[in-house]
Short mmCIF file of C-alpha atoms in Angstrom, two decimals:
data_model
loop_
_atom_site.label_atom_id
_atom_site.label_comp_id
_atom_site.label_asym_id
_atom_site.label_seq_id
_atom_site.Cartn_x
_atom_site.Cartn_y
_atom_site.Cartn_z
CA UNK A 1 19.61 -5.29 1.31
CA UNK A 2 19.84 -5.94 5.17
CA UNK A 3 17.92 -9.02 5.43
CA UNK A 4 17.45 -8.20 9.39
CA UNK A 5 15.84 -4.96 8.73
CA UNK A 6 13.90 -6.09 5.99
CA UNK A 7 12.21 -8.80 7.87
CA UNK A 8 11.63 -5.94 10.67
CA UNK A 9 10.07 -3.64 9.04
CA UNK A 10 7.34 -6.31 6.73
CA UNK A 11 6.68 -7.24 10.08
CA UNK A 12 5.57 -3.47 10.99
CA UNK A 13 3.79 -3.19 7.39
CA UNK A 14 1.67 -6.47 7.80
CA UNK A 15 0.54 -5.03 11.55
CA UNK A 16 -0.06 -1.56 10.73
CA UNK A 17 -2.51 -2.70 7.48
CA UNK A 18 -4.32 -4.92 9.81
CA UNK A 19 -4.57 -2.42 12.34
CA UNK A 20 -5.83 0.46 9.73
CA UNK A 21 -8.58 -2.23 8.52
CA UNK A 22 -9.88 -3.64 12.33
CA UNK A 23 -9.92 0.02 14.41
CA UNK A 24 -12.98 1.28 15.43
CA UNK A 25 -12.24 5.15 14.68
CA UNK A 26 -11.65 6.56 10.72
CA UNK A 27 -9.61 8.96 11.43
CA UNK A 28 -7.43 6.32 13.85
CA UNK A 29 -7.34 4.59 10.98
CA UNK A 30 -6.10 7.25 8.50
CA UNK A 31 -3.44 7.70 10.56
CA UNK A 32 -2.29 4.41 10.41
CA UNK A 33 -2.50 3.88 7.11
CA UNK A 34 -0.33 6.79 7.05
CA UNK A 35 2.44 5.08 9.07
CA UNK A 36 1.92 2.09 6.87
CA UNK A 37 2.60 3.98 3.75
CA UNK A 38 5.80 5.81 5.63
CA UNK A 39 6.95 2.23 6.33
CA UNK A 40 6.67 1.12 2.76
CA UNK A 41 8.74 3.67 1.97
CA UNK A 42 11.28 2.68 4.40
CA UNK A 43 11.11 -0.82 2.51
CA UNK A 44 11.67 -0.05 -0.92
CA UNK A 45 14.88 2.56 0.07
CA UNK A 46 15.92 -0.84 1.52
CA UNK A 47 14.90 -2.77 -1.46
CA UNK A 48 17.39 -0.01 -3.31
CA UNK A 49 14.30 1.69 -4.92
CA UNK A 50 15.06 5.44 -4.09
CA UNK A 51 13.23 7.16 -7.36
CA UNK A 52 9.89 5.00 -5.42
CA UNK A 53 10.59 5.78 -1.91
CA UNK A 54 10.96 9.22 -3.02
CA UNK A 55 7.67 9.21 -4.56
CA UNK A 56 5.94 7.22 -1.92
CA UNK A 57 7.28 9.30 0.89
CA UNK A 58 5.44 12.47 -0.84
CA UNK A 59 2.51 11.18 -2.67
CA UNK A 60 1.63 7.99 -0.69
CA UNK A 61 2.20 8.80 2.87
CA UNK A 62 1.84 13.20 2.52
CA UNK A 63 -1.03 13.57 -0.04
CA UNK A 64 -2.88 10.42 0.20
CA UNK A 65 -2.84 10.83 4.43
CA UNK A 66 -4.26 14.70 3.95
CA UNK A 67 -7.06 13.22 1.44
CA UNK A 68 -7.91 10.90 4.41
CA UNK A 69 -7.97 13.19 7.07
CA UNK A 70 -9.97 15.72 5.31
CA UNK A 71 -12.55 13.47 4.00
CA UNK A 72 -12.83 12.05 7.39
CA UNK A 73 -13.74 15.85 8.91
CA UNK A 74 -16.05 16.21 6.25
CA UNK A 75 -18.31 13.12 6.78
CA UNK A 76 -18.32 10.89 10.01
CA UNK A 77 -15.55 9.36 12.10
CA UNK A 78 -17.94 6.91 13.29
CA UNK A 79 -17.79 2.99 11.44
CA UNK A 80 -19.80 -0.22 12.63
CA UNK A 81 -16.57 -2.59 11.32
CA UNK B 1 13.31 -28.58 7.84
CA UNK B 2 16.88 -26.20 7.38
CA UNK B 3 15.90 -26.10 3.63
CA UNK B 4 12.60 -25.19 4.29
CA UNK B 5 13.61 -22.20 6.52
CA UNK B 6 15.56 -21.59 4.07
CA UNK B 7 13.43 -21.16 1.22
CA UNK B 8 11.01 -19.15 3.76
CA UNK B 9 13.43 -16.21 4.82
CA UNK B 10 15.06 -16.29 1.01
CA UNK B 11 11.17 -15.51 -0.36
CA UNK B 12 9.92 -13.50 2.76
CA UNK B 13 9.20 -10.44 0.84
CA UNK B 14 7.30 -12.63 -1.76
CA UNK B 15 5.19 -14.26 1.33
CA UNK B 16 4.42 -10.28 2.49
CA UNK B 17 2.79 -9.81 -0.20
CA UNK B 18 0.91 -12.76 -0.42
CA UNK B 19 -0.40 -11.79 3.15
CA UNK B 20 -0.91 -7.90 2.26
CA UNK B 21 -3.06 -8.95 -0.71
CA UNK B 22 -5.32 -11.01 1.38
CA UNK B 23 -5.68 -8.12 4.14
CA UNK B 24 -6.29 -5.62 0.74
CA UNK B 25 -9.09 -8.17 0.08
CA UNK B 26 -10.58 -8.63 3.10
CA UNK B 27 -10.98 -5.17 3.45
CA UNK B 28 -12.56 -4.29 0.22
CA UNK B 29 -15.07 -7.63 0.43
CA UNK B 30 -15.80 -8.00 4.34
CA UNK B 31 -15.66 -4.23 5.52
CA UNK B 32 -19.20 -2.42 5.23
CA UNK B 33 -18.08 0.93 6.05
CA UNK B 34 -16.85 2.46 2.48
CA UNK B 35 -13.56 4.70 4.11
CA UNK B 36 -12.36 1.26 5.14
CA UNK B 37 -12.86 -0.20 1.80
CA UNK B 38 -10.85 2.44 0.24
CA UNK B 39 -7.87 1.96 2.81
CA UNK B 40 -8.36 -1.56 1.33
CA UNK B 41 -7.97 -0.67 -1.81
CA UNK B 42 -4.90 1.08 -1.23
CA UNK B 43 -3.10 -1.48 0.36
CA UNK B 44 -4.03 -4.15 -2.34
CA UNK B 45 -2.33 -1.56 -4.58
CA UNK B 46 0.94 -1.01 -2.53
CA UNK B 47 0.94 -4.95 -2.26
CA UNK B 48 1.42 -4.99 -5.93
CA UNK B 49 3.91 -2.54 -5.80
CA UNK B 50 5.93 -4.30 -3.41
CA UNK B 51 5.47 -7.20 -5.28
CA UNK B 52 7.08 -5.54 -8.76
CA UNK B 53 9.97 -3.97 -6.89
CA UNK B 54 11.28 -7.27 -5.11
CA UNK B 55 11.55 -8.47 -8.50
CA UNK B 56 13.76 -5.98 -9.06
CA UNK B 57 16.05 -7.05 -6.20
CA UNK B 58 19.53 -7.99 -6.49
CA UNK B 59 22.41 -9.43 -3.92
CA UNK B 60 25.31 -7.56 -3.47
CA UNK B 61 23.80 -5.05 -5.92
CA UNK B 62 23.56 -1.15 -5.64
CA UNK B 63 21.50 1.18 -6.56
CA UNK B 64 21.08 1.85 -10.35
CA UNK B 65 23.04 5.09 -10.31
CA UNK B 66 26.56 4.95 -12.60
CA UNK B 67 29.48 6.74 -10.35
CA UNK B 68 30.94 9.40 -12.68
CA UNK B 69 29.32 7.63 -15.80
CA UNK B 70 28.87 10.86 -17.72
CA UNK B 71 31.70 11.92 -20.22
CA UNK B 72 34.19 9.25 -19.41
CA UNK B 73 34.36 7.28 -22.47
CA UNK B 74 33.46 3.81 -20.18
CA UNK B 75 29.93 3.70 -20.97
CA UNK B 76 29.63 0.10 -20.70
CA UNK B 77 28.66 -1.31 -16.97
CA UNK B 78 28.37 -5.25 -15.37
CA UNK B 79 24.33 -5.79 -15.16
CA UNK B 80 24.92 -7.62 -12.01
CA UNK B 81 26.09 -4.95 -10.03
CA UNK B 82 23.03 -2.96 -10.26
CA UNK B 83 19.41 -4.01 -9.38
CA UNK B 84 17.35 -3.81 -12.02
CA UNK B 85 15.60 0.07 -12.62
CA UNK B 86 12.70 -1.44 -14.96
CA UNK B 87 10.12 -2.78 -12.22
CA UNK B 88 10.61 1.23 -9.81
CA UNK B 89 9.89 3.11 -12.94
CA UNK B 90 6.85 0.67 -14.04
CA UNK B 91 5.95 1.24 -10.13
CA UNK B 92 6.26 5.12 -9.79
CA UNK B 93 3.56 5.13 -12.38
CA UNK B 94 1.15 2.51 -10.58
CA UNK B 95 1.80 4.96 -7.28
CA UNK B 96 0.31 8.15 -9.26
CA UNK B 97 -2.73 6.28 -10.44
CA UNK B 98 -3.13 5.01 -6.59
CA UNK B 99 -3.47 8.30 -5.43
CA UNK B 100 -5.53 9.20 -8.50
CA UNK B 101 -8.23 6.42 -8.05
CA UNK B 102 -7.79 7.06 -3.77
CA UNK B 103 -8.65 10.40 -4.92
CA UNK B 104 -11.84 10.19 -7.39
CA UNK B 105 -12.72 7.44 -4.59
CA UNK B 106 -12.88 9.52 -1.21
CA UNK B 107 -14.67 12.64 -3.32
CA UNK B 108 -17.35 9.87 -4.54
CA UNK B 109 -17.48 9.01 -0.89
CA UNK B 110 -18.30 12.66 0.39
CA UNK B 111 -20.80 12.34 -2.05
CA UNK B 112 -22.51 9.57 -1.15
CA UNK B 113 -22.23 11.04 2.84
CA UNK B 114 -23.85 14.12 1.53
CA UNK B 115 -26.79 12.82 -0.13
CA UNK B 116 -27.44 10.05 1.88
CA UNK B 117 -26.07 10.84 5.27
CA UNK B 118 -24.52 7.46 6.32
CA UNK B 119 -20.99 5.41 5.06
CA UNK B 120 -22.54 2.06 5.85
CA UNK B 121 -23.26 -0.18 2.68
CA UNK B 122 -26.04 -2.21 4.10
CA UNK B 123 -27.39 1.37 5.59
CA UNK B 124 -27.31 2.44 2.18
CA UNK B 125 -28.89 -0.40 0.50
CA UNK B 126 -31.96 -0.20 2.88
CA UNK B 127 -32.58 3.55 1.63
CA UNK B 128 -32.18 2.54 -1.64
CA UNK B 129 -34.74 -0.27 -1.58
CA UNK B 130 -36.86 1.92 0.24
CA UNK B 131 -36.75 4.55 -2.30
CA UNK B 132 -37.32 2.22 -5.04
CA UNK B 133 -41.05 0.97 -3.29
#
């Protein structure tokens, strides 16, 4: 475990949740909750969990991202919070 | 103070997720918009998942693969030079029910949007009481 790049990349993690919770646009948001899941992934492949980065890479950032995006186009893009 | 820092950077992944739980939290309590209390839901998950794999962790460990391990009579291997598999495959379990629940959630979502034609909860709780007068 590089400690440097570890402390990087949480860094990343904890800004990219906040900024998928505090934007003003859904699908702004899905997308960054995408990159958030992509840089979990990057964190456990440092942590030495490959088997979960694998599955994270595919399931968490691919198919939970696509969900996002296409419930977003099929209600509104528009939030009050 | 050098201990303290210490102790800090040693358990930074531990204070991550700490912080990621309270965003998760924030989101699903404070947020009214429902899409934004899903993505909270998700990240309380991941923040347990990052939680059980730290655990995991080793120094100067590698990844739980044995080098040529099959067939060659030396089937016996130092723990301490592997991080410990039990906490990813517990995990890659928890991710498949995340995208399961994220799943059932956003189609229970479209729903709502459908019948009701607005995400908002306090939206939605004025058409409720309406309909219920």
């Amino acid at each position: 475990m590089i400690w440097q790049l570890d402390l990087i990349i949480l860094m990343i993690v904890i800004v990219l949740g906040i900024g998928a919770l505090t934007v003003k646009d859904l699908l702004s948001a899905a997308v960054l909750f995408g990159a958030y899941s992509f840089m979990m992934c990057l964190l456990w492949a440092i942590m030495g969990a490959v088997d979960v980065a694998f599955t994270e890479a595919s399931v968490g950032a691919g198919v939970s991202t696509v969900l996002f995006v296409a419930a977003v186009f099929r209600t509104s893009r528009r939030t009050k919070d | 103070m050098d201990e303290l820092l210490t102790i800090l950077i040693s358990r930074i992944n531990y204070w991550v997720y700490i912080i990621l739980m309270m965003v998760g939290m924030y989101g699903i309590i404070i947020k009214k918009n429902l899409m934004k209390k899903i993505i909270g839901m998700s990240i309380l998950q991941t923040s347990v998942i990052l939680f059980y794999v730290s655990i995991g962790a080793k120094k100067n460990a590698t990844i739980p693969i044995i080098e040529h391990g099959h067939d060659t009579g030396h089937a016996a291997v130092q723990a301490t030079h592997y991080i410990n598999p039990l906490p990813h495959v517990l995990m890659l379990t928890a991710i498949v029910v995340a995208v399961a629940t994220l799943g059932v959630a956003l189609a229970l979502a479209i729903k709502i949007y459908k019948q009701y034609n607005t995400l908002e909860e306090d939206e939605l709780i004025e058409i409720l009481k309406e309909k219920e007068f």
